[in-house]
Short mmCIF file of C-alpha atoms and ligand atoms in Angstrom, two decimals:
data_model
loop_
_atom_site.label_atom_id
_atom_site.label_comp_id
_atom_site.label_asym_id
_atom_site.label_seq_id
_atom_site.Cartn_x
_atom_site.Cartn_y
_atom_site.Cartn_z
CA MET A 472 1.67 -2.33 22.34
CA ASN A 473 3.29 -5.55 21.19
CA ILE A 474 2.79 -5.58 17.36
CA LEU A 475 3.45 -8.17 14.78
CA ILE A 476 4.12 -6.59 11.34
CA ILE A 477 3.67 -9.09 8.55
CA GLY A 478 5.44 -7.85 5.41
CA GLY A 479 7.33 -5.33 7.47
CA ALA A 480 10.47 -5.53 5.37
CA GLY A 481 8.69 -4.27 2.18
CA TYR A 482 8.54 -0.81 0.94
CA ILE A 483 5.38 0.26 2.85
CA GLY A 484 5.98 -2.21 5.70
CA SER A 485 9.48 -0.78 6.54
CA HIS A 486 7.96 2.73 6.75
CA VAL A 487 5.15 1.46 8.86
CA THR A 488 7.48 -0.32 11.29
CA ARG A 489 9.63 2.83 11.63
CA GLU A 490 6.61 4.69 12.56
CA PHE A 491 5.37 2.19 15.12
CA LEU A 492 8.88 2.16 16.68
CA ASP A 493 9.02 5.99 16.76
CA ASN A 494 5.78 5.87 18.72
CA GLY A 495 7.29 3.52 21.32
CA HIS A 496 5.72 0.21 20.34
CA ASP A 497 7.38 -3.15 20.49
CA CYS A 498 7.61 -4.46 16.90
CA THR A 499 8.23 -7.87 15.35
CA VAL A 500 8.62 -8.07 11.58
CA TYR A 501 7.44 -11.28 9.90
CA ASP A 502 8.56 -11.39 6.21
CA ASN A 503 9.64 -14.05 3.65
CA LEU A 504 11.84 -11.49 1.97
CA SER A 505 10.24 -12.29 -1.42
CA SER A 506 10.14 -8.67 -2.17
CA GLY A 507 11.12 -7.27 1.29
CA LEU A 508 14.66 -6.41 1.83
CA ARG A 509 17.08 -7.04 4.76
CA GLU A 510 18.29 -3.50 4.48
CA ASN A 511 14.77 -2.38 5.41
CA LEU A 512 14.98 -3.98 8.81
CA PHE A 513 15.62 -2.05 11.99
CA PRO A 514 17.79 -3.32 14.85
CA GLN A 515 15.08 -2.25 17.39
CA ALA A 516 12.56 -4.64 15.79
CA ARG A 517 12.73 -8.48 16.14
CA PHE A 518 12.83 -10.25 12.73
CA ILE A 519 11.32 -13.59 11.78
CA HIS A 520 12.22 -14.84 8.32
CA ALA A 521 9.19 -16.79 7.49
CA ASP A 522 6.31 -17.22 5.18
CA ILE A 523 2.53 -16.79 5.78
CA HIS A 524 1.85 -20.12 4.04
CA ASP A 525 3.79 -21.87 6.86
CA TYR A 526 0.77 -22.10 9.17
CA PRO A 527 2.40 -23.94 12.17
CA LEU A 528 5.11 -21.19 12.31
CA LEU A 529 2.65 -18.43 11.76
CA LEU A 530 0.61 -19.63 14.59
CA GLU A 531 3.48 -20.30 16.91
CA THR A 532 4.60 -16.74 16.29
CA MET A 533 1.16 -15.25 16.81
CA LYS A 534 1.01 -16.95 20.23
CA GLY A 535 3.85 -14.72 21.30
CA GLY A 536 1.55 -12.30 23.17
CA PHE A 537 0.82 -9.78 20.40
CA ASN A 538 -1.84 -7.13 20.93
CA ALA A 539 -2.17 -6.45 17.17
CA VAL A 540 -1.25 -7.71 13.72
CA ILE A 541 -0.37 -5.34 10.89
CA HIS A 542 -0.93 -7.17 7.55
CA LEU A 543 0.92 -5.89 4.65
CA ALA A 544 1.99 -9.05 3.04
CA ALA A 545 0.57 -9.04 -0.42
CA TYR A 546 1.43 -8.75 -4.12
CA LYS A 547 0.35 -5.32 -5.35
CA ALA A 548 0.90 -4.94 -9.14
CA ALA A 549 -2.46 -4.28 -10.68
CA GLY A 550 -1.26 -4.96 -14.21
CA GLU A 551 0.47 -8.24 -13.27
CA SER A 552 -2.59 -9.47 -11.44
CA MET A 553 -4.51 -9.51 -14.73
CA LEU A 554 -1.86 -11.87 -16.29
CA LYS A 555 -1.16 -14.06 -13.27
CA PRO A 556 -4.34 -14.20 -11.14
CA GLU A 557 -3.20 -17.54 -9.53
CA LYS A 558 -0.26 -15.82 -7.92
CA TYR A 559 -2.65 -13.23 -6.37
CA SER A 560 -5.21 -15.84 -5.24
CA HIS A 561 -2.50 -17.79 -3.54
CA ASN A 562 -0.67 -15.05 -1.79
CA ASN A 563 -3.27 -12.43 -1.14
CA ILE A 564 -6.26 -14.48 -0.48
CA ALA A 565 -5.02 -17.86 0.79
CA GLY A 566 -2.24 -16.11 2.69
CA THR A 567 -4.70 -13.81 4.42
CA ILE A 568 -6.94 -16.68 5.40
CA ASN A 569 -3.89 -18.16 7.26
CA ILE A 570 -3.30 -14.87 9.02
CA LEU A 571 -6.98 -14.60 10.03
CA ASN A 572 -7.12 -18.20 11.21
CA ALA A 573 -3.79 -17.91 13.15
CA ALA A 574 -4.89 -14.64 14.73
CA SER A 575 -8.20 -15.96 15.77
CA GLU A 576 -6.65 -19.14 17.13
CA ALA A 577 -4.04 -17.13 19.06
CA GLY A 578 -6.68 -14.73 20.38
CA ILE A 579 -5.30 -11.59 18.71
CA LYS A 580 -8.07 -8.96 18.71
CA ASN A 581 -6.81 -6.14 16.35
CA ILE A 582 -5.71 -6.28 12.73
CA VAL A 583 -4.76 -3.42 10.59
CA PHE A 584 -4.98 -4.36 6.94
CA SER A 585 -3.50 -2.73 3.79
CA SER A 586 -6.45 -2.46 1.48
CA SER A 587 -6.47 -0.43 -1.58
CA ALA A 588 -8.26 2.18 -3.76
CA ALA A 589 -8.29 -0.65 -6.36
CA VAL A 590 -11.40 -2.00 -4.64
CA TYR A 591 -13.44 0.72 -6.27
CA GLY A 592 -12.74 0.30 -9.96
CA ASN A 593 -13.69 2.90 -12.45
CA PRO A 594 -15.13 5.90 -10.63
CA GLN A 595 -18.94 6.53 -10.87
CA TYR A 596 -18.21 9.91 -9.15
CA LEU A 597 -15.11 11.78 -8.04
CA PRO A 598 -13.50 12.15 -5.54
CA ILE A 599 -14.13 8.67 -4.42
CA ASP A 600 -15.36 8.30 -0.82
CA GLU A 601 -16.01 5.06 1.14
CA LYS A 602 -19.63 4.92 0.08
CA HIS A 603 -18.60 4.49 -3.59
CA PRO A 604 -19.50 1.10 -5.12
CA THR A 605 -16.79 -1.37 -5.13
CA LEU A 606 -16.38 -2.95 -8.46
CA PRO A 607 -12.71 -3.66 -9.05
CA GLU A 608 -11.27 -3.21 -12.54
CA ASN A 609 -8.40 -5.61 -11.87
CA TYR A 610 -7.87 -8.94 -10.09
CA TYR A 611 -5.58 -7.40 -7.50
CA GLY A 612 -8.42 -5.01 -6.39
CA PHE A 613 -10.78 -8.03 -6.23
CA THR A 614 -8.40 -9.78 -3.85
CA LYS A 615 -8.36 -6.80 -1.50
CA LEU A 616 -12.15 -6.55 -1.59
CA GLU A 617 -12.46 -10.23 -0.79
CA ILE A 618 -10.16 -9.78 2.19
CA GLU A 619 -12.24 -6.89 3.37
CA ARG A 620 -15.30 -9.22 3.43
CA PHE A 621 -13.40 -11.92 5.32
CA LEU A 622 -12.39 -9.27 7.85
CA GLY A 623 -16.08 -8.29 8.25
CA TRP A 624 -16.96 -11.96 9.00
CA TYR A 625 -14.10 -12.54 11.40
CA GLU A 626 -15.05 -9.44 13.25
CA LYS A 627 -18.71 -10.85 13.60
CA LEU A 628 -17.74 -14.38 14.42
CA LYS A 629 -14.47 -14.04 16.20
CA GLY A 630 -14.50 -10.57 17.74
CA ILE A 631 -11.42 -9.31 15.88
CA ASN A 632 -11.48 -5.57 15.40
CA TYR A 633 -10.07 -4.51 12.02
CA ALA A 634 -8.93 -1.33 10.24
CA SER A 635 -9.13 -1.54 6.51
CA LEU A 636 -6.97 1.22 5.11
CA ARG A 637 -7.77 1.87 1.45
CA TYR A 638 -4.49 3.33 0.24
CA PHE A 639 -4.45 5.40 -2.83
CA ASN A 640 -1.10 5.26 -4.73
CA ALA A 641 1.67 4.98 -2.15
CA ALA A 642 4.75 6.84 -3.06
CA GLY A 643 7.78 8.73 -1.68
CA TYR A 644 10.41 7.75 0.89
CA ASP A 645 10.88 8.41 4.60
CA VAL A 646 11.29 12.26 4.96
CA LYS A 647 14.21 11.66 7.37
CA GLY A 648 16.02 9.49 4.78
CA ARG A 649 16.10 6.42 7.14
CA ILE A 650 14.87 3.83 4.67
CA LYS A 651 17.32 2.82 1.98
CA GLY A 652 15.91 -0.26 0.26
CA LEU A 653 14.79 0.19 -3.38
CA LYS A 654 12.29 -2.08 -4.90
CA GLN A 655 13.84 -4.50 -7.49
CA ASN A 656 11.96 -4.61 -10.79
CA PRO A 657 9.36 -2.01 -9.83
CA ALA A 658 6.03 -1.95 -11.60
CA ASN A 659 4.82 1.36 -10.20
CA LEU A 660 5.00 4.66 -11.95
CA ILE A 661 7.18 6.68 -9.59
CA PRO A 662 9.90 4.15 -9.04
CA ILE A 663 10.04 3.63 -12.78
CA ILE A 664 10.41 7.37 -13.30
CA MET A 665 13.21 7.37 -10.73
CA GLU A 666 15.00 4.43 -12.47
CA THR A 667 14.71 6.31 -15.79
CA ALA A 668 16.04 9.52 -14.22
CA ARG A 669 18.98 7.62 -12.88
CA GLY A 670 19.68 6.05 -16.28
CA VAL A 671 18.93 2.48 -15.05
CA ARG A 672 16.38 2.42 -17.80
CA LYS A 673 16.92 4.24 -21.18
CA GLU A 674 13.34 5.28 -21.39
CA MET A 675 9.97 4.67 -19.79
CA GLN A 676 6.62 3.88 -21.23
CA ILE A 677 3.38 5.82 -20.70
CA PHE A 678 0.55 3.26 -20.80
CA GLY A 679 -2.21 4.91 -22.99
CA ASN A 680 -2.85 8.47 -24.01
CA ASP A 681 -6.50 8.11 -25.03
CA TYR A 682 -8.16 7.95 -21.77
CA ASP A 683 -11.02 10.27 -20.93
CA THR A 684 -8.83 12.83 -19.09
CA PRO A 685 -7.57 16.32 -20.09
CA ASP A 686 -4.19 15.02 -21.41
CA GLY A 687 -5.34 11.39 -22.17
CA THR A 688 -3.19 9.68 -19.45
CA CYS A 689 -4.60 8.12 -16.35
CA ILE A 690 -5.07 10.24 -13.21
CA ARG A 691 -4.27 8.93 -9.73
CA GLY A 692 -4.22 10.23 -6.24
CA TYR A 693 -0.82 9.73 -4.59
CA VAL A 694 -0.12 9.48 -0.93
CA HIS A 695 3.21 9.74 0.77
CA VAL A 696 4.27 6.59 2.55
CA SER A 697 5.07 8.55 5.73
CA ASP A 698 1.52 9.71 5.84
CA LEU A 699 0.21 6.22 5.36
CA SER A 700 2.42 5.05 8.18
CA ALA A 701 0.99 7.61 10.58
CA GLY A 702 -2.44 6.41 9.45
CA HIS A 703 -1.72 2.94 10.64
CA VAL A 704 -0.67 4.09 14.16
CA LEU A 705 -3.83 6.18 14.51
CA ALA A 706 -5.95 3.35 13.14
CA LEU A 707 -4.67 0.85 15.54
CA ASP A 708 -5.09 3.24 18.43
CA TYR A 709 -8.76 3.84 17.44
CA ILE A 710 -9.81 0.19 16.88
CA SER A 711 -8.08 -1.06 20.02
CA LYS A 712 -9.39 1.74 22.30
CA ASN A 713 -12.94 1.79 20.94
CA ASN A 714 -13.20 -2.05 20.38
CA LYS A 715 -14.63 -1.31 17.00
CA SER A 716 -13.67 -1.62 13.19
CA LEU A 717 -13.08 0.87 10.55
CA THR A 718 -12.78 1.18 6.76
CA VAL A 719 -11.23 4.49 5.49
CA ASN A 720 -9.50 5.95 2.45
CA LEU A 721 -6.02 7.32 2.88
CA GLY A 722 -5.05 9.68 0.08
CA SER A 723 -4.00 13.30 -0.64
CA GLU A 724 -7.42 14.32 -2.17
CA GLU A 725 -5.61 15.42 -5.35
CA GLY A 726 -5.20 13.81 -8.75
CA PHE A 727 -2.25 13.83 -11.05
CA SER A 728 -2.02 12.45 -14.67
CA VAL A 729 0.89 10.33 -15.64
CA LEU A 730 2.24 13.11 -17.77
CA GLU A 731 1.94 15.60 -14.96
CA VAL A 732 3.97 13.34 -12.62
CA VAL A 733 6.66 12.79 -15.32
CA ASP A 734 6.85 16.56 -15.86
CA ILE A 735 7.19 17.41 -12.18
CA ALA A 736 9.80 14.56 -11.87
CA ARG A 737 11.91 16.16 -14.67
CA LYS A 738 11.89 19.42 -12.73
CA VAL A 739 12.62 17.90 -9.34
CA THR A 740 15.51 15.62 -10.62
CA GLY A 741 16.92 17.91 -13.36
CA LYS A 742 17.01 14.86 -15.57
CA PRO A 743 15.40 14.50 -18.95
CA VAL A 744 13.36 11.22 -18.15
CA PRO A 745 12.81 10.02 -21.71
CA ALA A 746 9.14 8.64 -22.03
CA LYS A 747 7.22 7.23 -24.99
CA THR A 748 3.58 6.47 -25.30
CA ALA A 749 2.63 2.73 -25.30
CA GLU A 750 -0.47 0.63 -25.36
CA ARG A 751 -2.92 0.85 -22.50
CA ARG A 752 -2.22 -1.45 -19.63
CA LYS A 753 -5.01 -3.94 -18.95
CA GLY A 754 -7.11 -3.25 -15.79
CA ASP A 755 -6.23 0.50 -15.40
CA PRO A 756 -9.16 2.71 -14.39
CA SER A 757 -8.91 6.11 -15.95
CA LYS A 758 -9.14 8.26 -12.87
CA LEU A 759 -8.84 7.44 -9.24
CA TYR A 760 -8.55 10.02 -6.44
CA ASP A 761 -10.04 10.26 -3.05
CA SER A 762 -11.87 12.09 -0.50
CA SER A 763 -10.21 11.20 2.78
CA SER A 764 -12.48 13.31 4.92
CA LEU A 765 -13.68 10.21 6.86
CA ALA A 766 -10.12 9.53 8.08
CA LEU A 767 -9.83 13.10 9.19
CA GLU A 768 -13.18 12.87 11.03
CA ILE A 769 -12.59 9.56 12.70
CA LEU A 770 -8.85 9.49 13.14
CA GLY A 771 -7.80 13.09 12.85
CA TRP A 772 -5.58 11.87 9.89
CA LYS A 773 -4.60 14.23 7.19
CA ALA A 774 -1.83 13.91 4.56
CA ARG A 775 1.13 16.25 5.41
CA TYR A 776 3.84 15.10 3.06
CA SER A 777 1.70 14.11 0.05
CA ASP A 778 2.19 16.98 -2.31
CA MET A 779 3.74 15.78 -5.48
CA GLU A 780 6.89 17.74 -5.04
CA THR A 781 7.64 16.19 -1.60
CA ILE A 782 6.76 12.72 -2.88
CA LEU A 783 9.17 13.05 -5.72
CA LYS A 784 11.96 14.86 -3.75
CA THR A 785 11.98 12.24 -1.10
CA SER A 786 12.00 9.45 -3.77
CA TRP A 787 14.87 11.16 -5.63
CA GLU A 788 16.88 11.31 -2.39
CA ALA A 789 16.62 7.60 -2.05
CA TYR A 790 17.19 6.82 -5.74
CA LYS A 791 19.86 9.26 -6.79
CA LYS A 792 22.62 7.62 -4.56
N1 LIG B 2247 2.19 3.72 -15.64
C1 LIG B 2247 2.76 4.07 -16.77
N2 LIG B 2247 4.05 3.60 -17.00
C2 LIG B 2247 4.64 2.73 -16.18
C3 LIG B 2247 4.02 2.40 -14.94
C4 LIG B 2247 2.72 2.92 -14.71
O1 LIG B 2247 2.28 4.86 -17.58
O2 LIG B 2247 5.75 2.31 -16.39
C5 LIG B 2247 0.77 4.30 -15.30
C6 LIG B 2247 -0.27 3.20 -15.07
O3 LIG B 2247 -0.76 2.75 -16.32
C7 LIG B 2247 -1.28 3.98 -14.28
C8 LIG B 2247 -0.41 4.85 -13.39
O4 LIG B 2247 0.82 5.01 -14.21
O5 LIG B 2247 -2.12 4.71 -15.13
C9 LIG B 2247 -0.14 4.47 -12.06
O6 LIG B 2247 0.18 3.06 -12.18
P1 LIG B 2247 0.94 2.24 -11.02
O7 LIG B 2247 1.29 1.02 -11.47
O8 LIG B 2247 2.02 3.15 -10.41
O9 LIG B 2247 -0.24 2.23 -9.84
P2 LIG B 2247 -1.67 1.74 -10.00
O10 LIG B 2247 -2.62 2.84 -10.00
O11 LIG B 2247 -1.94 0.66 -11.01
O12 LIG B 2247 -1.79 0.94 -8.59
C10 LIG B 2247 -1.17 1.35 -7.36
C11 LIG B 2247 -0.71 0.20 -6.58
C12 LIG B 2247 -1.82 -0.59 -6.19
C13 LIG B 2247 -2.82 0.26 -5.39
C14 LIG B 2247 -3.34 1.40 -6.26
C15 LIG B 2247 -4.20 2.24 -5.44
O13 LIG B 2247 0.26 -0.50 -7.37
O14 LIG B 2247 -1.26 -1.59 -5.24
O15 LIG B 2247 -2.19 2.12 -6.62
O16 LIG B 2247 -4.73 3.35 -6.19
F1 LIG B 2247 -3.84 -0.49 -5.07
#
């Protein structure tokens, strides 16, 4: 298929692009490089350096005969979204409206969207399945939920099939070591641990140790980015062949506390990773981990690389250089 990957130079986007290329698809990456990196681009994929807010260019691009759009262009730091909601409204919500309008004007029939476990908020039960109520705890999660609702309406009114993939915490690096770009100023736990292990940071902070969890730190389900990428290929195949939409969790069905992740990272890297307890970060649910049995049932998807050791080993391979 001919696929337009918006946000394809980013951390998840580059892994997803690699996976579509490996599966024989024609790929065009559309990215403004605000957080994506040139070194994440592949020679086999065409690259358009542009912004989703440039509607005329977005539309002209979409008229290039694409069968599908993969939409990964969003800000994703839950903590930051509580301090700068405007930034998240503009990029995540207004930017997506442009993408949906351009796709519908260009007659594109399939969209795979990077949604998030952040749509659920604090769990009413665990593991979280897709029937769990959606009450986001942070503004970022709210933007993802709004976009899911837009997708529902564009499906009804414009006949666009969508796959909304609710990622749990994406982590790790390409198991074959083909992706080299490291996120600048990361906000996520595992890149911060890696920077601390490398000595780029003297020490890291653990946000809160008084949550309602066995060791008091937040529990998350992590999913390897190579597993997520495989999920995109399967999801596009499903929605395009069946002419129908889909909302599924993608996770490893296992939760780790912040302290557990730091501990395993110390073993994997052989580095001390100094960490001190700090205040809670606003908007953090205490526990978030998934049931991904619906993805297995519908797509035949199952995490293969998402055990914490593999996530941390592949991350360390990328960071230690
Ligand atoms: N944390 C620390 N110290 C840090 C960074 C994070 O203790 O320096 C803690 C956080 O407080 C949280 C946990 O580590 O308890 C994980 O935090 P991340 O920032 O890595 O990830 P989030 O769970 O906030 O969110 C991530 C992505 C979102 C995605 C969500 C899905 O950033 O885009 O996972 O579950 F939606």
